[in-house]
Coordinates of C-alpha atoms in Angstrom, one line a residue:
M1 CA 67.5 48.8 78.8
I2 CA 70.8 49.0 80.8
I3 CA 71.7 52.2 79.1
F4 CA 68.2 53.6 79.9
V5 CA 68.6 52.7 83.6
L6 CA 72.0 54.5 83.6
I7 CA 70.4 57.6 82.0
V8 CA 67.7 57.6 84.7
F9 CA 70.3 57.2 87.4
L10 CA 72.3 60.2 86.1
W11 CA 69.2 62.4 85.7
S12 CA 68.1 61.5 89.2
L13 CA 71.5 62.7 90.5
I14 CA 71.9 65.8 88.4
G15 CA 68.3 66.9 87.7
E16 CA 69.1 68.5 84.3
I17 CA 68.3 66.5 81.3
W18 CA 70.7 68.2 79.0
I19 CA 73.6 67.6 81.4
T20 CA 72.5 64.0 81.6
Y21 CA 72.6 63.6 77.8
L22 CA 76.0 65.3 77.7
L23 CA 77.5 62.9 80.3
T24 CA 75.9 59.9 78.6
I25 CA 77.3 60.9 75.2
I26 CA 80.7 61.6 76.6
I27 CA 80.8 58.3 78.4
A28 CA 79.7 56.4 75.2
F29 CA 82.2 58.3 73.1
S30 CA 85.0 57.7 75.5
F31 CA 84.3 53.9 75.7
G32 CA 84.0 53.8 71.9
I33 CA 87.4 55.5 71.3
A34 CA 89.1 53.4 74.1
N35 CA 87.7 50.2 72.6
M36 CA 88.8 51.1 69.1
I37 CA 92.3 51.8 70.3
K38 CA 92.6 48.6 72.3
I39 CA 91.2 46.4 69.4
N40 CA 93.8 48.0 67.1
L41 CA 96.6 47.4 69.6
R42 CA 95.7 44.1 71.2
F43 CA 92.9 42.7 69.1
E44 CA 90.6 42.5 72.1
P45 CA 88.0 44.8 73.7
I46 CA 88.3 46.7 76.9
Y47 CA 87.3 45.1 80.2
P48 CA 85.8 46.6 83.4
E49 CA 89.0 46.1 85.5
E50 CA 90.9 48.3 83.0
L51 CA 88.9 51.3 84.2
K52 CA 91.2 51.2 87.3
M53 CA 94.1 52.2 85.0
A54 CA 92.3 55.5 84.2
G55 CA 94.1 56.8 87.3
N56 CA 97.3 56.6 85.4
P57 CA 96.4 58.6 82.2
G58 CA 100.0 59.7 81.6
D59 CA 101.2 56.1 81.5
L60 CA 98.4 55.1 79.2
F61 CA 98.8 57.9 76.7
S62 CA 102.6 57.3 76.6
F63 CA 101.8 54.0 74.9
F64 CA 99.8 55.6 72.2
S65 CA 101.5 56.9 69.0
L66 CA 100.0 59.3 66.4
E67 CA 102.4 57.9 63.9
Q68 CA 101.3 54.3 64.4
Y69 CA 97.7 55.4 63.4
N70 CA 98.9 57.7 60.6
L71 CA 97.4 60.6 62.5
S72 CA 98.6 64.2 62.9
V73 CA 97.9 66.9 65.5
G74 CA 95.8 68.7 62.8
K75 CA 93.6 65.6 62.3
I76 CA 93.2 65.1 66.0
V77 CA 92.0 68.8 66.4
I78 CA 89.5 68.4 63.5
L79 CA 88.2 65.1 65.1
I80 CA 87.7 66.8 68.5
L81 CA 86.0 69.8 66.9
L82 CA 83.7 67.6 64.9
S83 CA 82.9 65.6 68.0
I84 CA 82.1 68.7 70.0
T85 CA 79.8 70.0 67.2
V86 CA 77.9 66.7 67.1
V87 CA 77.5 66.6 70.9
V88 CA 76.3 70.2 71.1
A89 CA 73.9 69.6 68.2
L90 CA 72.5 66.4 69.9
I91 CA 72.0 68.2 73.2
F92 CA 70.3 71.2 71.5
I93 CA 67.9 68.9 69.6
S94 CA 67.1 66.7 72.6
H95 CA 66.5 69.7 74.8
K96 CA 64.0 71.2 72.2
L97 CA 62.3 67.8 71.8
V98 CA 61.7 67.4 75.5
K99 CA 60.1 70.9 75.7
K100 CA 58.0 70.2 72.6
I101 CA 56.8 66.8 73.6
F102 CA 56.1 67.4 77.3
K103 CA 55.3 71.2 76.9
V104 CA 56.6 71.9 80.3
S105 CA 59.7 73.6 81.7
V106 CA 61.1 71.3 84.3
K107 CA 62.5 72.9 87.4
Y108 CA 65.1 70.5 88.8
L109 CA 64.6 71.8 92.4
D110 CA 60.8 71.6 92.4
R111 CA 59.6 69.5 95.3
K112 CA 57.6 67.1 93.2
I113 CA 60.5 66.7 90.8
L114 CA 62.9 66.1 93.8
L115 CA 60.5 63.4 95.1
I116 CA 60.4 61.7 91.7
R117 CA 64.2 62.0 91.4
G118 CA 64.6 60.4 94.8
I119 CA 62.4 57.5 94.0
L120 CA 64.0 57.0 90.6
L121 CA 67.5 57.2 92.2
V122 CA 66.7 54.4 94.6
I123 CA 65.1 52.2 91.9
S124 CA 67.9 52.9 89.3
S125 CA 70.6 52.4 92.0
F126 CA 69.1 49.0 92.9
L127 CA 68.9 48.0 89.2
L128 CA 72.5 49.1 88.5
L129 CA 73.7 47.2 91.6
T130 CA 71.9 44.1 90.3
V131 CA 73.7 44.6 86.9
Y132 CA 77.0 44.9 88.7
N133 CA 76.4 41.6 90.4
F134 CA 75.7 40.0 87.0
N135 CA 77.9 37.0 87.6
Q136 CA 76.7 36.2 91.1
P137 CA 74.5 33.1 91.6
G138 CA 70.8 33.7 91.0
N139 CA 71.2 37.1 89.4
E140 CA 67.9 38.0 87.8
V141 CA 69.4 40.1 85.1
K142 CA 71.7 37.3 84.0
K143 CA 68.7 34.9 84.0
I144 CA 67.1 37.1 81.4
V145 CA 70.2 37.8 79.4
D146 CA 71.1 34.0 79.3
K147 CA 68.0 33.3 77.3
Y148 CA 69.3 35.3 74.4
A149 CA 73.1 35.7 74.8
I150 CA 75.8 33.6 73.1
W151 CA 78.7 33.2 75.5
S152 CA 82.2 32.0 74.5
D153 CA 84.5 30.6 77.3
N154 CA 87.4 30.7 74.9
S155 CA 87.0 34.1 73.2
Q156 CA 86.1 37.4 74.7
N157 CA 86.0 38.8 71.1
S158 CA 83.2 36.4 70.3
T159 CA 81.3 37.3 73.4
Y160 CA 81.4 41.0 72.6
H161 CA 80.7 40.4 68.9
E162 CA 77.7 38.2 69.4
N163 CA 76.1 40.1 72.2
G164 CA 77.2 43.7 71.7
F165 CA 79.6 45.9 73.8
V166 CA 77.3 46.5 76.8
I167 CA 76.4 42.8 77.4
G168 CA 80.1 41.8 76.7
F169 CA 81.2 44.4 79.2
I170 CA 78.9 43.4 82.0
Y171 CA 79.8 39.7 81.4
N172 CA 83.2 40.7 82.8
F173 CA 81.8 42.2 86.1
P174 CA 83.2 40.5 89.3
V175 CA 83.1 36.7 89.3
A176 CA 84.6 33.8 91.2
V177 CA 88.1 33.5 89.7
I178 CA 87.8 29.8 89.1
S179 CA 84.8 27.5 88.9
K180 CA 84.2 24.9 91.6
P181 CA 84.8 21.3 90.6
S182 CA 81.7 19.1 91.3
N183 CA 83.7 16.6 93.3
Y184 CA 85.6 19.2 95.5
S185 CA 86.2 18.0 99.0
E186 CA 88.9 17.6 101.6
E187 CA 89.0 13.9 100.8
S188 CA 89.5 14.6 97.0
I189 CA 92.3 17.0 97.8
K190 CA 94.1 14.6 100.1
K191 CA 93.8 11.9 97.4
I192 CA 95.5 14.2 94.8
M193 CA 98.2 15.1 97.3
D194 CA 99.0 11.5 98.1
K195 CA 99.1 10.6 94.4
Y196 CA 101.7 13.3 93.6
M197 CA 103.8 12.6 96.7
V198 CA 104.4 9.2 95.3
R199 CA 105.2 10.8 91.9
A200 CA 107.6 13.2 93.6
D201 CA 109.4 10.4 95.3
A202 CA 109.9 8.6 92.0
I203 CA 111.3 11.8 90.3
N204 CA 113.5 12.6 93.3
S205 CA 115.1 9.2 93.5
E206 CA 116.9 10.2 90.3
R207 CA 117.9 13.7 91.3
K208 CA 120.8 14.8 93.4
N209 CA 120.1 18.3 94.9
D210 CA 117.6 18.8 97.7
N211 CA 117.1 22.5 96.8
M212 CA 118.5 25.4 94.8
D213 CA 119.8 27.4 97.9
D214 CA 123.3 27.6 96.4
T215 CA 122.1 28.9 93.0
N216 CA 121.0 32.3 91.8
L217 CA 117.9 32.4 89.6
I218 CA 117.0 35.3 87.3
Y219 CA 113.8 35.6 85.4
V220 CA 114.1 38.1 82.5
M221 CA 110.8 38.8 80.8
S222 CA 111.8 41.0 77.8
E223 CA 109.2 43.4 76.6
S224 CA 107.9 42.6 73.0
F225 CA 111.1 40.5 72.3
S226 CA 110.5 38.2 69.3
D227 CA 112.1 37.0 66.1
P228 CA 110.6 38.9 63.2
E229 CA 112.4 36.7 60.7
K230 CA 110.0 33.9 61.7
L231 CA 107.0 35.7 60.3
K232 CA 105.8 35.2 56.8
G233 CA 105.7 38.3 54.7
I234 CA 108.5 40.1 56.6
S235 CA 111.9 40.6 55.0
L236 CA 115.0 41.9 56.7
A237 CA 118.4 42.6 55.2
E238 CA 120.1 41.8 58.4
D239 CA 119.3 39.6 61.5
P240 CA 118.7 41.9 64.5
I241 CA 119.3 39.3 67.2
P242 CA 122.4 37.2 66.2
Y243 CA 123.8 36.9 69.7
T244 CA 120.5 35.8 71.2
K245 CA 120.2 33.2 68.5
S246 CA 123.7 31.9 69.4
L247 CA 122.4 31.5 73.0
L248 CA 119.3 29.6 71.7
E249 CA 121.7 27.2 70.0
K250 CA 124.0 26.8 73.0
Y251 CA 121.5 26.4 75.9
S252 CA 118.2 24.7 76.6
S253 CA 115.8 26.6 74.4
G254 CA 112.4 26.7 72.6
N255 CA 109.5 29.0 72.5
S256 CA 107.3 30.6 75.1
F257 CA 103.6 30.7 74.1
A258 CA 102.2 34.1 74.9
T259 CA 98.8 34.5 76.4
N260 CA 98.0 37.4 74.0
F261 CA 99.2 39.0 70.8
G262 CA 100.4 42.6 71.1
G263 CA 100.1 42.8 74.9
G264 CA 99.2 41.1 78.1
T265 CA 102.6 41.4 79.8
A266 CA 101.2 41.2 83.4
N267 CA 99.3 38.0 82.6
I268 CA 102.4 36.4 81.1
E269 CA 104.5 37.1 84.2
F270 CA 101.6 36.0 86.4
E271 CA 101.7 32.6 84.7
A272 CA 105.5 32.4 84.9
L273 CA 105.6 33.2 88.6
T274 CA 102.6 31.3 89.8
S275 CA 102.3 28.5 87.3
I276 CA 98.5 29.3 87.2
S277 CA 97.3 29.1 83.6
L278 CA 94.6 31.7 82.6
W279 CA 93.0 28.8 80.8
A280 CA 92.1 27.2 84.2
L281 CA 90.4 30.4 85.4
S282 CA 86.9 31.8 84.7
P283 CA 86.8 33.3 81.3
Q284 CA 86.0 36.7 82.8
V285 CA 89.4 36.8 84.6
T286 CA 91.3 38.9 82.1
T287 CA 94.0 40.5 84.5
P288 CA 94.7 38.4 87.6
Y289 CA 97.0 41.0 89.1
Q290 CA 94.0 43.4 89.3
M291 CA 91.2 40.8 90.0
F292 CA 92.7 38.3 92.4
S293 CA 92.6 38.6 96.2
F294 CA 96.3 37.8 96.8
Y295 CA 97.2 36.7 100.3
E296 CA 100.5 36.5 102.2
N297 CA 103.0 34.2 100.6
F298 CA 100.7 33.4 97.7
P299 CA 102.1 30.3 96.1
N300 CA 104.7 31.3 93.5
V301 CA 108.4 30.8 92.7
A302 CA 109.5 33.5 95.2
S303 CA 107.5 32.0 98.2
T304 CA 108.2 28.3 97.5
V305 CA 111.3 27.2 95.6
M306 CA 113.2 30.5 96.2
K307 CA 112.0 31.2 99.7
N308 CA 115.5 31.0 101.2
H309 CA 116.9 33.5 98.6
S310 CA 117.0 37.2 98.6
T311 CA 113.9 37.9 96.4
T312 CA 113.8 41.0 94.3
A313 CA 111.4 42.2 91.6
I314 CA 112.6 44.8 89.1
H315 CA 110.3 46.6 86.6
A316 CA 112.0 49.1 84.3
Y317 CA 108.9 51.5 84.6
S318 CA 106.4 52.6 87.1
S319 CA 105.3 50.6 90.2
E320 CA 101.7 51.7 89.7
M321 CA 100.8 49.6 86.7
Y322 CA 98.7 46.5 87.3
K323 CA 99.0 46.8 91.1
R324 CA 102.5 45.2 90.9
K325 CA 103.7 46.8 94.2
S326 CA 101.0 45.2 96.3
V327 CA 101.1 41.9 94.3
Y328 CA 104.8 41.4 94.6
E329 CA 104.6 42.1 98.3
K330 CA 102.0 39.4 98.8
M331 CA 104.1 37.0 96.7
G332 CA 106.9 37.3 99.1
F333 CA 109.3 39.6 97.2
E334 CA 111.4 41.5 99.7
D335 CA 112.3 44.4 97.4
F336 CA 110.8 46.0 94.4
Y337 CA 112.8 48.5 92.2
T338 CA 111.5 50.7 89.4
I339 CA 112.5 53.9 87.7
E340 CA 111.0 55.6 90.8
N341 CA 113.4 54.3 93.4
S342 CA 116.6 53.4 91.4
T343 CA 119.2 55.6 89.7
H344 CA 120.5 53.0 87.3
F345 CA 117.9 53.2 84.6
F346 CA 118.5 55.2 81.5
P347 CA 117.0 55.5 78.0
L348 CA 118.7 55.1 74.6
E349 CA 118.9 57.9 72.0
N350 CA 115.5 59.6 71.9
S351 CA 113.5 56.9 73.7
A352 CA 111.6 57.7 76.8
L353 CA 111.8 54.2 78.2
A354 CA 114.6 52.6 80.2
S355 CA 117.0 50.5 78.1
D356 CA 117.6 46.8 78.5
A357 CA 121.3 47.6 79.3
S358 CA 120.3 49.7 82.2
A359 CA 117.8 47.1 83.4
F360 CA 120.6 44.5 83.4
E361 CA 122.9 47.0 85.2
E362 CA 120.2 47.3 87.9
T363 CA 119.9 43.5 88.2
L364 CA 123.7 43.1 88.6
F365 CA 123.8 45.9 91.2
Q366 CA 121.0 44.4 93.3
M367 CA 122.7 41.0 93.2
S368 CA 126.0 42.6 94.4
Q369 CA 124.2 44.2 97.3
S370 CA 122.3 41.2 98.7
Q371 CA 123.4 38.6 101.2
G372 CA 123.5 35.1 100.0
N373 CA 121.9 33.9 96.7
D374 CA 119.3 35.7 94.7
F375 CA 116.0 35.3 92.9
I376 CA 115.6 38.3 90.6
H377 CA 112.4 38.8 88.6
L378 CA 113.1 41.4 85.9
V379 CA 110.5 43.0 83.6
T380 CA 112.1 45.1 80.9
M381 CA 110.5 48.0 79.0
Q382 CA 112.8 49.1 76.2
N383 CA 110.8 47.6 73.4
H384 CA 107.4 48.7 74.5
G385 CA 105.5 50.7 71.9
P386 CA 104.9 53.2 70.4
F387 CA 107.6 52.7 67.9
D388 CA 107.9 56.2 66.4
S389 CA 110.6 56.5 63.7
S390 CA 112.3 59.3 65.6
I391 CA 113.3 57.1 68.6
Y392 CA 116.5 55.5 67.1
E393 CA 118.9 56.2 64.3
N394 CA 117.7 53.2 62.4
Q395 CA 120.1 50.9 60.5
F396 CA 117.5 48.3 59.6
E397 CA 115.2 48.1 56.5
V398 CA 112.0 46.1 56.9
S399 CA 110.0 45.2 53.8
G400 CA 106.7 43.5 53.4
T401 CA 104.6 45.9 55.3
P402 CA 102.7 49.1 54.4
E403 CA 104.7 52.3 54.9
V404 CA 103.2 53.3 58.2
S405 CA 103.8 50.0 59.9
E406 CA 107.1 49.7 58.0
N407 CA 108.4 52.7 59.9
S408 CA 107.2 51.3 63.2
A409 CA 108.7 47.9 62.3
G410 CA 112.1 49.5 61.5
T411 CA 112.2 51.2 64.9
Y412 CA 111.1 48.0 66.6
V413 CA 113.8 45.9 64.9
Q414 CA 116.5 48.5 65.8
G415 CA 115.3 48.1 69.4
L416 CA 115.8 44.4 69.1
R417 CA 119.4 45.0 68.1
H418 CA 120.0 47.2 71.1
S419 CA 118.5 44.4 73.3
D420 CA 120.8 41.8 71.6
D421 CA 123.8 44.0 72.3
A422 CA 122.7 44.5 76.0
M423 CA 122.3 40.7 76.4
K424 CA 125.8 40.1 75.3
G425 CA 127.1 42.4 78.0
F426 CA 124.8 40.9 80.6
I427 CA 126.0 37.3 79.8
T428 CA 129.6 38.4 80.0
E429 CA 129.0 39.7 83.6
L430 CA 127.0 36.6 84.6
D431 CA 129.8 34.3 83.4
K432 CA 132.1 36.1 85.9
L433 CA 129.9 35.4 88.9
P434 CA 131.3 33.0 91.5
E435 CA 127.9 31.7 92.4
K436 CA 126.0 29.2 90.2
T437 CA 123.5 31.2 88.2
V438 CA 120.5 30.3 86.1
M439 CA 118.7 32.8 83.9
V440 CA 115.3 32.1 82.2
F441 CA 114.8 34.6 79.4
W442 CA 111.7 34.9 77.2
G443 CA 109.8 37.5 75.2
D444 CA 106.5 38.4 76.7
H445 CA 104.6 38.8 73.3
L446 CA 104.9 40.1 69.8
P447 CA 104.5 43.8 69.1
S448 CA 101.2 45.1 67.6
I449 CA 102.9 46.8 64.7
Y450 CA 102.2 44.4 61.8
S451 CA 99.7 45.1 59.0
E452 CA 96.6 43.1 58.4
E453 CA 98.3 41.5 55.4
I454 CA 101.1 40.2 57.6
L455 CA 98.8 38.9 60.3
E456 CA 96.7 37.0 57.7
K457 CA 99.8 35.3 56.3
N458 CA 100.7 33.8 59.7
T459 CA 99.1 31.3 62.0
Q460 CA 97.8 32.1 65.5
R461 CA 100.6 30.0 66.9
S462 CA 103.4 31.9 65.0
L463 CA 101.9 35.2 66.3
R464 CA 102.1 33.9 69.9
E465 CA 105.6 32.3 70.0
T466 CA 108.5 34.2 71.4
P467 CA 112.2 33.1 72.0
L468 CA 112.9 31.2 75.2
F469 CA 116.2 30.0 76.6
I470 CA 117.6 28.9 80.0
Y471 CA 121.2 30.1 80.5
T472 CA 123.5 28.6 83.1
N473 CA 127.1 29.7 84.0
F474 CA 127.8 26.0 84.9
E475 CA 127.6 22.9 82.8
T476 CA 124.1 21.5 82.2
A477 CA 122.5 19.3 79.6
K478 CA 121.0 21.0 76.6
E479 CA 117.3 20.4 76.3
D480 CA 114.9 21.1 73.4
L481 CA 112.1 22.9 75.3
G482 CA 109.7 23.0 72.3
T483 CA 106.8 25.4 72.6
I484 CA 105.5 25.7 76.2
S485 CA 103.3 27.8 78.3
P486 CA 105.1 30.0 80.9
I487 CA 103.6 27.9 83.7
Y488 CA 106.2 25.3 83.0
F489 CA 109.4 27.3 83.2
M490 CA 110.3 26.0 86.7
N491 CA 109.9 22.4 85.6
H492 CA 112.9 22.9 83.4
V493 CA 114.9 24.9 85.9
L494 CA 114.5 22.2 88.5
K495 CA 115.4 19.5 85.9
L496 CA 118.5 21.3 84.6
T497 CA 119.8 21.9 88.1
D498 CA 119.1 18.3 89.1
T499 CA 116.9 19.6 91.9
K500 CA 114.3 17.5 93.7
V501 CA 110.6 18.5 93.3
T502 CA 107.7 19.1 95.6
P503 CA 104.5 17.1 95.0
Y504 CA 103.1 20.2 93.3
Y505 CA 106.0 20.3 90.7
A506 CA 105.5 16.5 90.3
L507 CA 102.0 17.4 89.2
M508 CA 103.3 20.2 86.9
N509 CA 105.7 17.7 85.3
D510 CA 102.9 15.3 84.5
L511 CA 100.7 18.2 83.3
E512 CA 103.4 19.3 80.8
K513 CA 103.6 15.8 79.5
S514 CA 99.8 15.9 78.8
A515 CA 99.5 19.5 77.6
K516 CA 102.6 21.6 76.6
V517 CA 100.5 24.6 76.0
L518 CA 97.3 25.5 78.0
D519 CA 95.7 28.6 76.5
R520 CA 92.2 29.8 76.1
Q521 CA 92.4 29.6 72.3
T522 CA 95.1 27.0 71.8
I523 CA 95.9 23.7 73.6
L524 CA 99.0 21.7 72.5
D525 CA 99.3 18.1 73.7
G526 CA 102.5 16.4 74.8
D527 CA 103.3 15.7 71.2
D528 CA 103.1 19.4 70.2
K529 CA 99.8 18.9 68.3
K530 CA 96.8 21.1 68.6
I531 CA 94.0 19.3 70.5
D532 CA 90.5 20.0 71.9
L533 CA 90.0 19.3 75.6
N534 CA 87.5 16.6 74.9
D535 CA 90.0 14.7 72.8
F536 CA 92.5 14.0 75.7
S537 CA 92.9 10.5 77.0
K538 CA 91.2 9.6 80.3
E539 CA 94.7 9.7 82.0
D540 CA 95.6 13.1 80.7
L541 CA 92.2 14.6 81.6
E542 CA 92.7 13.2 85.2
V543 CA 96.0 15.2 85.5
I544 CA 94.4 18.3 84.1
N545 CA 91.5 18.0 86.5
D546 CA 93.9 17.4 89.4
Y547 CA 95.6 20.7 88.5
K548 CA 92.3 22.6 88.4
M549 CA 91.2 21.1 91.6
I550 CA 94.4 22.1 93.5
W551 CA 94.1 25.7 92.3
Y552 CA 90.4 25.9 93.1
D553 CA 91.3 24.8 96.6
M554 CA 94.0 27.5 96.9
L555 CA 92.1 30.3 95.2
E556 CA 88.4 29.9 96.3
G557 CA 88.4 26.8 98.5
N558 CA 89.6 25.9 102.0
K559 CA 93.3 25.6 101.2
Y560 CA 93.6 22.0 102.3
S561 CA 96.6 21.7 99.9
E562 CA 98.8 24.4 101.4
S563 CA 101.5 21.8 102.3
F564 CA 101.4 20.5 98.7
F565 CA 103.8 23.2 97.7
E566 CA 106.4 22.2 100.2
K567 CA 108.8 19.2 100.2

């Protein structure tokens, strides 16, 4: 029915049935191809907000590799010609059928037809607007769909699979980013704030430093950085990241639990910077950077703990992806450097992407230029796909995967070695800095290069864990971080630097004790065991609900808790 309304809308605008059919087929074909590619790369369907990225086709196509799909230019040409043939045939047949059935030749500028088109345009526009507002309270289309649909709050794949692409797609139309708790009120917020002020006082009585104003903090989110030797079914003749593993042994370390397999970089950095778990948000919120209404000094590391530092974001690619430029500005970052406004970035060998070595060089340069201490948030790009075999002179042999993905895996692993070498040089320079410096390093997610056989041999958890360590150039205790969500990184930075916490970070400390991983598909309790939300103790559920209440207040509510993020 929704597709029929779309066809009526297009015909009302255009007036030619064959052009309408052509556009409909092109739209359907484009969505089908895009959905197929994304499922292959990320194991999830496309979402409405991703249509905004269509304005950057060059960036999107640069992430697609013919080699990864075992395609050639010849195969692509044949596929395009076949598609054109099918489209032309369908248009010809439909045009003939219209004439035969109605036995009329429709003139699209005839006054009667124009009147009909005008009426249908108004009606179809109203219906499409109603569909667009699918998630708004009282929506009539949703009332009808709800009678038959099977929704999954934890799995978009299930929602699309159970209800079909169209219903799954409109399910992700604009929605409140977080649901309203039934007991939300100013009094409830004040009660939570008072509770964690007491908790903060207890924590702070055992900590020495009032703040981190004398310490540099560097976040390094390394593109697709992982340890392939941890995967079952993968065999390497040589470890690609020996130096990084020495850092994992020397400093506080563990695993970061990625929000996705094979992608989702922007979501992972969102969690690390804001400490807002995607789990707490509406299931339709798939890319907060593109869907949130960020406001000035939106609560995050840059605007709270690091507000007295020089705050700089660095992304070793374009500023256009995921609205980073405007988001970072709202978060309080003073400067944002990319390949567009810095001369330090350079690729390795035949790669088109900035190397990790150059990203670290840019980081050190910006630190040398700033006044006072720094907070640097660095997002690297070197190990982003596609992983064509021509990129590097490859010294690594990877076995256990089919030939096509084996070639990609070899290129990926060689890239890891380049990252490992770059990290060694970076640490050498950080060791020389006169200022106290902390670096949180983690891989954003695993690459989407492994065959179905490899994926089936490994658990969901092992496909989401990436290396995490916290380096310091001064003496600190070594802590086993275990496997944690990125929302908890600052908990450990504050603990390692013996820094007092705000009431909000007192809440985050308690939350981590209850749930080390909060993810839409996996929740790990304080003992590192998988658990369902309903199986938490009453005390743990209270902490979890306090967390959700605070973020509802800051995202959709009246912001009663603004001072909660300050000491």
